[in-house]
Amino acid sequence: MSLLLVERLTRSFGGVRAVQDLSFAIPEGGIHSIIGPNGAGKTTLFNMISGVLRPTRGTIRFRGENIAGLPPERLAARGISRTFQNLQIFFNMSVLENVLLGGHLGLDRNVWRALFRLPRLRAAERRARAEAEALLERVGLAEWSDAPADSLPYGALKRLEIARALAARPELLLLDEPAAGCNEKETREIETLLKSLVADGMTIVLVEHDMRLVMNVSDHIIVLDHGRMLAEGRAEEVRENPAVIEAYLGQAAVAGGHAP
Ligand SMILES: Nc1ncnc2c1ncn2[C@@H]1O[C@H](COP(=O)(O)OP(=O)(O)O)[C@@H](O)[C@H]1O
Ligand SMILES: [Mg+2]
């Protein structure tokens, strides 16, 4: 069974069909990228899978169950977690506290802080902290644990965002442009992290404009154009597909650079 099965998915905004009758399957494990020119419907698709937007029509099955229209916190409880392109970091809290919040989606941060003061929750707090520390170690931020989030450089914030998403213990991780705004070194750090997550069995759906990163990490690429699937396949197949080159990639991307 596919981990994620999208069938005849459509989302309209007034007269604009951002996603049109789109169907595809994501098997368990690996990195599955969604690429396409601006306006192709990538963000709309991503928002529907992560519960931010309701589909106009169609189904989204996760482990066989239709999850279309469920809110993000219900999806998180089922094992779907996401990051946001414009970071969802609480800058007035510590790095560790930001990760702790990710494990408790749906709880207001003040509620979560108050809960921590109850004695019977101290053991739970210790466990949660140990888990959050392990996640920070995982993303290479262990030494920043107690630092205020606003003291982190940009590339580190992108990894903190991933650690926060991991705190919900997802089976499916949706990453919205994890390398956007990152320099070369930061992008390579993200690449290493994504590969290590997949090596541990994670399934990742990636929306990303950095074509070198996409080509380096993807097991499977879906190319969208005008809300429909233009092509699908392994990185080498997609890279050599004439329709994809014409619609999107261009010569620079074929040579390993950025798409426009
Ligand atoms: N909230 C919205 N209201 C109206 N139109 C929208 C909205 N979101 C997206 N669209 C339109 O849907 C199409 C796809 O947009 P989007 O999903 O953001 O594409 P991409 O992420 O691939 O650049 C575009 O024509 C865009 O203008
Ligand atoms: Mg977009």
Short mmCIF file of C-alpha atoms and ligand atoms in Angstrom, two decimals:
data_model
loop_
_atom_site.label_atom_id
_atom_site.label_comp_id
_atom_site.label_asym_id
_atom_site.label_seq_id
_atom_site.Cartn_x
_atom_site.Cartn_y
_atom_site.Cartn_z
CA MET A 1 0.00 0.00 0.00
CA SER A 2 1.20 3.54 -0.73
CA LEU A 3 1.94 5.67 2.29
CA LEU A 4 0.24 8.61 0.59
CA LEU A 5 -2.23 8.29 -2.28
CA VAL A 6 -3.60 11.40 -3.94
CA GLU A 7 -6.55 10.80 -6.26
CA ARG A 8 -8.17 13.29 -8.63
CA LEU A 9 -7.31 16.17 -6.35
CA THR A 10 -8.58 19.59 -7.35
CA ARG A 11 -8.43 22.97 -5.65
CA SER A 12 -10.00 26.05 -7.20
CA PHE A 13 -9.71 29.68 -6.15
CA GLY A 14 -12.64 31.38 -7.85
CA GLY A 15 -12.05 30.67 -11.52
CA VAL A 16 -8.41 29.60 -11.04
CA ARG A 17 -7.78 25.85 -10.81
CA ALA A 18 -4.54 25.83 -8.82
CA VAL A 19 -4.51 22.00 -8.73
CA GLN A 20 -6.47 20.08 -11.37
CA ASP A 21 -7.49 16.44 -11.19
CA LEU A 22 -4.08 15.42 -9.86
CA SER A 23 -3.29 11.80 -8.93
CA PHE A 24 -0.06 10.26 -7.66
CA ALA A 25 1.26 7.77 -5.11
CA ILE A 26 4.08 8.13 -2.59
CA PRO A 27 5.50 4.82 -1.36
CA GLU A 28 6.97 4.47 2.12
CA GLY A 29 10.56 5.69 2.54
CA GLY A 30 12.71 7.97 0.43
CA ILE A 31 12.59 11.59 -0.72
CA HIS A 32 9.81 12.57 -3.12
CA SER A 33 10.14 16.05 -4.59
CA ILE A 34 7.45 18.25 -6.07
CA ILE A 35 8.85 20.78 -8.52
CA GLY A 36 7.46 23.08 -11.20
CA PRO A 37 7.42 26.70 -12.32
CA ASN A 38 5.93 29.46 -10.18
CA GLY A 39 2.16 29.18 -10.08
CA ALA A 40 2.24 25.46 -10.93
CA GLY A 41 0.26 24.60 -7.78
CA LYS A 42 3.05 23.22 -5.54
CA THR A 43 2.17 25.25 -2.47
CA THR A 44 -1.54 24.61 -2.91
CA LEU A 45 -0.90 20.86 -3.15
CA PHE A 46 1.36 20.97 -0.11
CA ASN A 47 -1.20 22.96 1.87
CA MET A 48 -3.89 20.39 1.09
CA ILE A 49 -1.69 17.44 2.15
CA SER A 50 -0.77 19.21 5.40
CA GLY A 51 -4.33 20.24 6.22
CA VAL A 52 -3.88 23.97 5.76
CA LEU A 53 -6.31 24.03 2.79
CA ARG A 54 -9.37 21.93 2.02
CA PRO A 55 -9.53 20.28 -1.40
CA THR A 56 -12.35 21.35 -3.72
CA ARG A 57 -12.56 17.72 -4.91
CA GLY A 58 -10.64 14.49 -4.65
CA THR A 59 -9.10 12.34 -1.95
CA ILE A 60 -5.82 12.24 -0.04
CA ARG A 61 -5.21 8.83 1.54
CA PHE A 62 -2.61 8.30 4.26
CA ARG A 63 -2.14 4.60 5.04
CA GLY A 64 -5.40 4.00 3.19
CA GLU A 65 -7.57 6.48 5.09
CA ASN A 66 -8.93 9.63 3.51
CA ILE A 67 -7.45 12.56 5.39
CA ALA A 68 -8.57 15.33 3.03
CA GLY A 69 -9.86 18.30 5.03
CA LEU A 70 -8.49 17.21 8.42
CA PRO A 71 -6.82 20.05 10.36
CA PRO A 72 -3.01 20.10 10.85
CA GLU A 73 -3.12 18.98 14.49
CA ARG A 74 -5.17 15.87 13.61
CA LEU A 75 -2.72 15.10 10.81
CA ALA A 76 0.22 15.52 13.21
CA ALA A 77 -1.36 13.00 15.56
CA ARG A 78 -1.61 10.56 12.64
CA GLY A 79 2.03 11.02 11.70
CA ILE A 80 2.16 13.88 9.19
CA SER A 81 4.31 16.84 10.12
CA ARG A 82 5.50 19.83 8.11
CA THR A 83 7.83 22.78 8.05
CA PHE A 84 6.94 26.21 6.73
CA GLN A 85 8.82 28.19 4.15
CA ASN A 86 8.46 31.33 6.26
CA LEU A 87 9.73 29.85 9.52
CA GLN A 88 7.30 29.21 12.39
CA ILE A 89 9.84 29.85 15.15
CA PHE A 90 9.09 31.54 18.49
CA PHE A 91 12.01 33.96 18.60
CA ASN A 92 11.44 34.93 22.23
CA MET A 93 11.97 31.32 23.38
CA SER A 94 15.04 29.13 23.56
CA VAL A 95 16.07 26.73 20.82
CA LEU A 96 15.14 23.77 23.06
CA GLU A 97 11.73 25.23 23.92
CA ASN A 98 10.96 25.60 20.22
CA VAL A 99 11.60 21.88 19.73
CA LEU A 100 9.49 21.00 22.79
CA LEU A 101 6.57 22.91 21.28
CA GLY A 102 6.73 20.72 18.18
CA GLY A 103 5.85 17.67 20.24
CA HIS A 104 2.67 19.26 21.43
CA LEU A 105 0.94 20.70 18.43
CA GLY A 106 -2.40 22.16 19.31
CA LEU A 107 -1.25 23.29 22.75
CA ASP A 108 -0.83 26.99 23.20
CA ARG A 109 2.72 27.77 24.30
CA ASN A 110 1.51 29.37 27.57
CA VAL A 111 -0.54 26.27 28.34
CA TRP A 112 2.52 24.13 27.68
CA ARG A 113 4.65 26.26 30.00
CA ALA A 114 2.00 26.06 32.73
CA LEU A 115 1.77 22.28 32.35
CA PHE A 116 5.47 21.99 32.96
CA ARG A 117 5.02 23.42 36.43
CA LEU A 118 2.76 20.58 37.58
CA PRO A 119 4.80 18.09 39.68
CA ARG A 120 3.24 14.96 38.17
CA LEU A 121 4.42 16.11 34.78
CA ARG A 122 8.06 16.48 35.77
CA ALA A 123 8.95 12.97 34.61
CA ALA A 124 7.19 13.64 31.32
CA GLU A 125 9.06 16.92 31.08
CA ARG A 126 12.40 15.17 31.59
CA ARG A 127 11.56 12.66 28.87
CA ALA A 128 10.42 15.39 26.50
CA ARG A 129 13.59 17.39 27.17
CA ALA A 130 15.80 14.36 26.57
CA GLU A 131 14.00 13.74 23.29
CA ALA A 132 14.29 17.39 22.26
CA GLU A 133 18.03 17.38 23.10
CA ALA A 134 18.47 14.26 20.97
CA LEU A 135 16.69 15.98 18.06
CA LEU A 136 18.92 19.06 18.40
CA GLU A 137 21.95 16.76 18.34
CA ARG A 138 20.47 15.16 15.23
CA VAL A 139 20.20 18.45 13.34
CA GLY A 140 23.58 19.68 14.58
CA LEU A 141 22.29 22.27 17.07
CA ALA A 142 23.13 20.58 20.40
CA GLU A 143 25.41 23.41 21.53
CA TRP A 144 22.66 25.99 20.87
CA SER A 145 20.06 24.28 23.08
CA ASP A 146 19.72 27.05 25.69
CA ALA A 147 20.38 29.96 23.35
CA PRO A 148 17.48 32.25 22.43
CA ALA A 149 16.14 31.26 19.01
CA ASP A 150 16.76 34.76 17.69
CA SER A 151 20.51 34.30 18.17
CA LEU A 152 20.70 31.52 15.54
CA PRO A 153 22.04 32.16 12.05
CA TYR A 154 19.52 31.62 9.23
CA GLY A 155 20.69 28.18 8.12
CA ALA A 156 20.50 26.94 11.71
CA LEU A 157 16.92 28.24 11.99
CA LYS A 158 15.97 26.11 8.98
CA ARG A 159 17.35 23.05 10.81
CA LEU A 160 15.58 24.08 14.03
CA GLU A 161 12.35 24.18 12.02
CA ILE A 162 13.02 20.58 10.94
CA ALA A 163 13.82 19.50 14.53
CA ARG A 164 10.52 21.03 15.64
CA ALA A 165 8.63 19.11 12.96
CA LEU A 166 10.43 15.90 14.02
CA ALA A 167 9.35 16.38 17.64
CA ALA A 168 5.84 15.28 16.60
CA ARG A 169 7.45 11.92 15.65
CA PRO A 170 6.14 11.95 12.08
CA GLU A 171 6.16 9.09 9.60
CA LEU A 172 5.70 11.55 6.75
CA LEU A 173 7.64 14.80 6.81
CA LEU A 174 6.58 17.61 4.47
CA LEU A 175 9.35 20.14 3.88
CA ASP A 176 8.51 23.47 2.28
CA GLU A 177 11.68 24.88 0.71
CA PRO A 178 14.06 23.84 3.51
CA ALA A 179 17.03 25.37 1.66
CA ALA A 180 15.36 28.65 0.61
CA GLY A 181 17.65 31.54 1.50
CA CYS A 182 20.46 29.21 2.59
CA ASN A 183 24.03 29.59 1.39
CA GLU A 184 25.95 26.73 -0.23
CA LYS A 185 27.34 25.35 3.04
CA GLU A 186 23.95 25.52 4.79
CA THR A 187 22.30 23.80 1.82
CA ARG A 188 24.83 20.94 2.00
CA GLU A 189 24.05 20.60 5.76
CA ILE A 190 20.34 20.33 4.94
CA GLU A 191 21.16 17.74 2.26
CA THR A 192 23.14 15.61 4.73
CA LEU A 193 20.34 15.87 7.28
CA LEU A 194 17.63 14.82 4.81
CA LYS A 195 19.68 11.82 3.70
CA SER A 196 20.25 10.74 7.31
CA LEU A 197 16.52 10.99 8.11
CA VAL A 198 15.69 8.81 5.12
CA ALA A 199 18.39 6.31 6.13
CA ASP A 200 16.43 5.92 9.38
CA GLY A 201 13.20 5.16 7.52
CA MET A 202 11.54 8.57 7.19
CA THR A 203 9.41 9.41 4.16
CA ILE A 204 9.94 12.99 2.98
CA VAL A 205 7.93 15.07 0.53
CA LEU A 206 10.01 18.05 -0.54
CA VAL A 207 9.00 21.28 -2.26
CA GLU A 208 12.25 22.98 -3.20
CA HIS A 209 13.58 25.39 -5.82
CA ASP A 210 17.26 24.50 -5.45
CA MET A 211 17.55 22.06 -8.37
CA ARG A 212 20.94 20.78 -7.33
CA LEU A 213 19.57 19.78 -3.93
CA VAL A 214 16.48 18.24 -5.55
CA MET A 215 18.55 16.22 -8.03
CA ASN A 216 21.00 15.11 -5.32
CA VAL A 217 18.47 13.81 -2.82
CA SER A 218 15.31 12.77 -4.68
CA ASP A 219 14.33 9.15 -5.21
CA HIS A 220 11.25 10.32 -7.10
CA ILE A 221 10.24 13.64 -8.63
CA ILE A 222 6.79 14.91 -9.59
CA VAL A 223 6.76 17.88 -11.96
CA LEU A 224 3.67 20.10 -11.87
CA ASP A 225 2.64 22.61 -14.49
CA HIS A 226 -0.64 24.57 -14.43
CA GLY A 227 -1.93 22.37 -11.61
CA ARG A 228 -1.42 19.12 -13.54
CA MET A 229 1.30 16.51 -13.59
CA LEU A 230 3.76 17.22 -16.38
CA ALA A 231 6.14 14.36 -15.61
CA GLU A 232 7.05 11.89 -12.92
CA GLY A 233 10.03 9.61 -12.41
CA ARG A 234 13.53 9.22 -11.08
CA ALA A 235 15.79 12.30 -11.06
CA GLU A 236 17.68 11.22 -14.20
CA GLU A 237 14.44 10.53 -16.10
CA VAL A 238 12.88 13.86 -15.16
CA ARG A 239 16.06 15.79 -15.90
CA GLU A 240 16.14 14.40 -19.43
CA ASN A 241 12.41 14.77 -20.16
CA PRO A 242 12.07 17.31 -23.03
CA ALA A 243 8.71 18.61 -21.79
CA VAL A 244 10.23 19.30 -18.36
CA ILE A 245 13.25 21.04 -19.83
CA GLU A 246 10.98 23.22 -21.93
CA ALA A 247 8.51 24.07 -19.17
CA TYR A 248 10.86 24.55 -16.33
CA LEU A 249 14.36 23.32 -15.93
CA GLY A 250 16.19 25.14 -18.72
CA GLN A 251 19.81 24.62 -19.61
CA ALA A 252 21.19 25.94 -16.31
CA ALA A 253 19.33 23.32 -14.31
CA VAL A 254 20.36 20.52 -16.67
CA ALA A 255 23.93 21.55 -15.99
CA GLY A 256 23.23 21.35 -12.25
CA GLY A 257 22.40 24.95 -11.37
CA HIS A 258 19.28 26.77 -10.21
CA ALA A 259 15.98 26.81 -12.02
CA PRO A 260 14.55 30.29 -12.67
N1 LIG B 1 -5.24 31.83 -1.75
C1 LIG B 1 -5.29 31.97 -3.08
N2 LIG B 1 -6.25 32.72 -3.68
C2 LIG B 1 -6.32 32.84 -5.01
N3 LIG B 1 -5.48 32.24 -5.87
C3 LIG B 1 -4.50 31.49 -5.36
C4 LIG B 1 -4.35 31.30 -3.94
N4 LIG B 1 -3.28 30.48 -3.72
C5 LIG B 1 -2.79 30.18 -4.93
N5 LIG B 1 -3.52 30.77 -5.92
C6 LIG B 1 -3.28 30.64 -7.36
O1 LIG B 1 -3.15 29.26 -7.65
C7 LIG B 1 -2.13 29.03 -8.61
C8 LIG B 1 -1.07 28.11 -8.01
O2 LIG B 1 -0.39 28.78 -6.96
P1 LIG B 1 0.65 28.08 -5.99
O3 LIG B 1 0.05 26.83 -5.47
O4 LIG B 1 1.10 29.09 -5.01
O5 LIG B 1 1.82 27.72 -7.02
P2 LIG B 1 3.37 27.42 -6.75
O6 LIG B 1 3.55 27.14 -5.30
O7 LIG B 1 3.70 26.25 -7.62
O8 LIG B 1 4.14 28.65 -7.18
C9 LIG B 1 -1.60 30.40 -8.98
O9 LIG B 1 -2.28 30.83 -10.15
C10 LIG B 1 -1.97 31.26 -7.80
O10 LIG B 1 -2.14 32.59 -8.18
MG MG B 2 4.69 28.29 -3.97
#
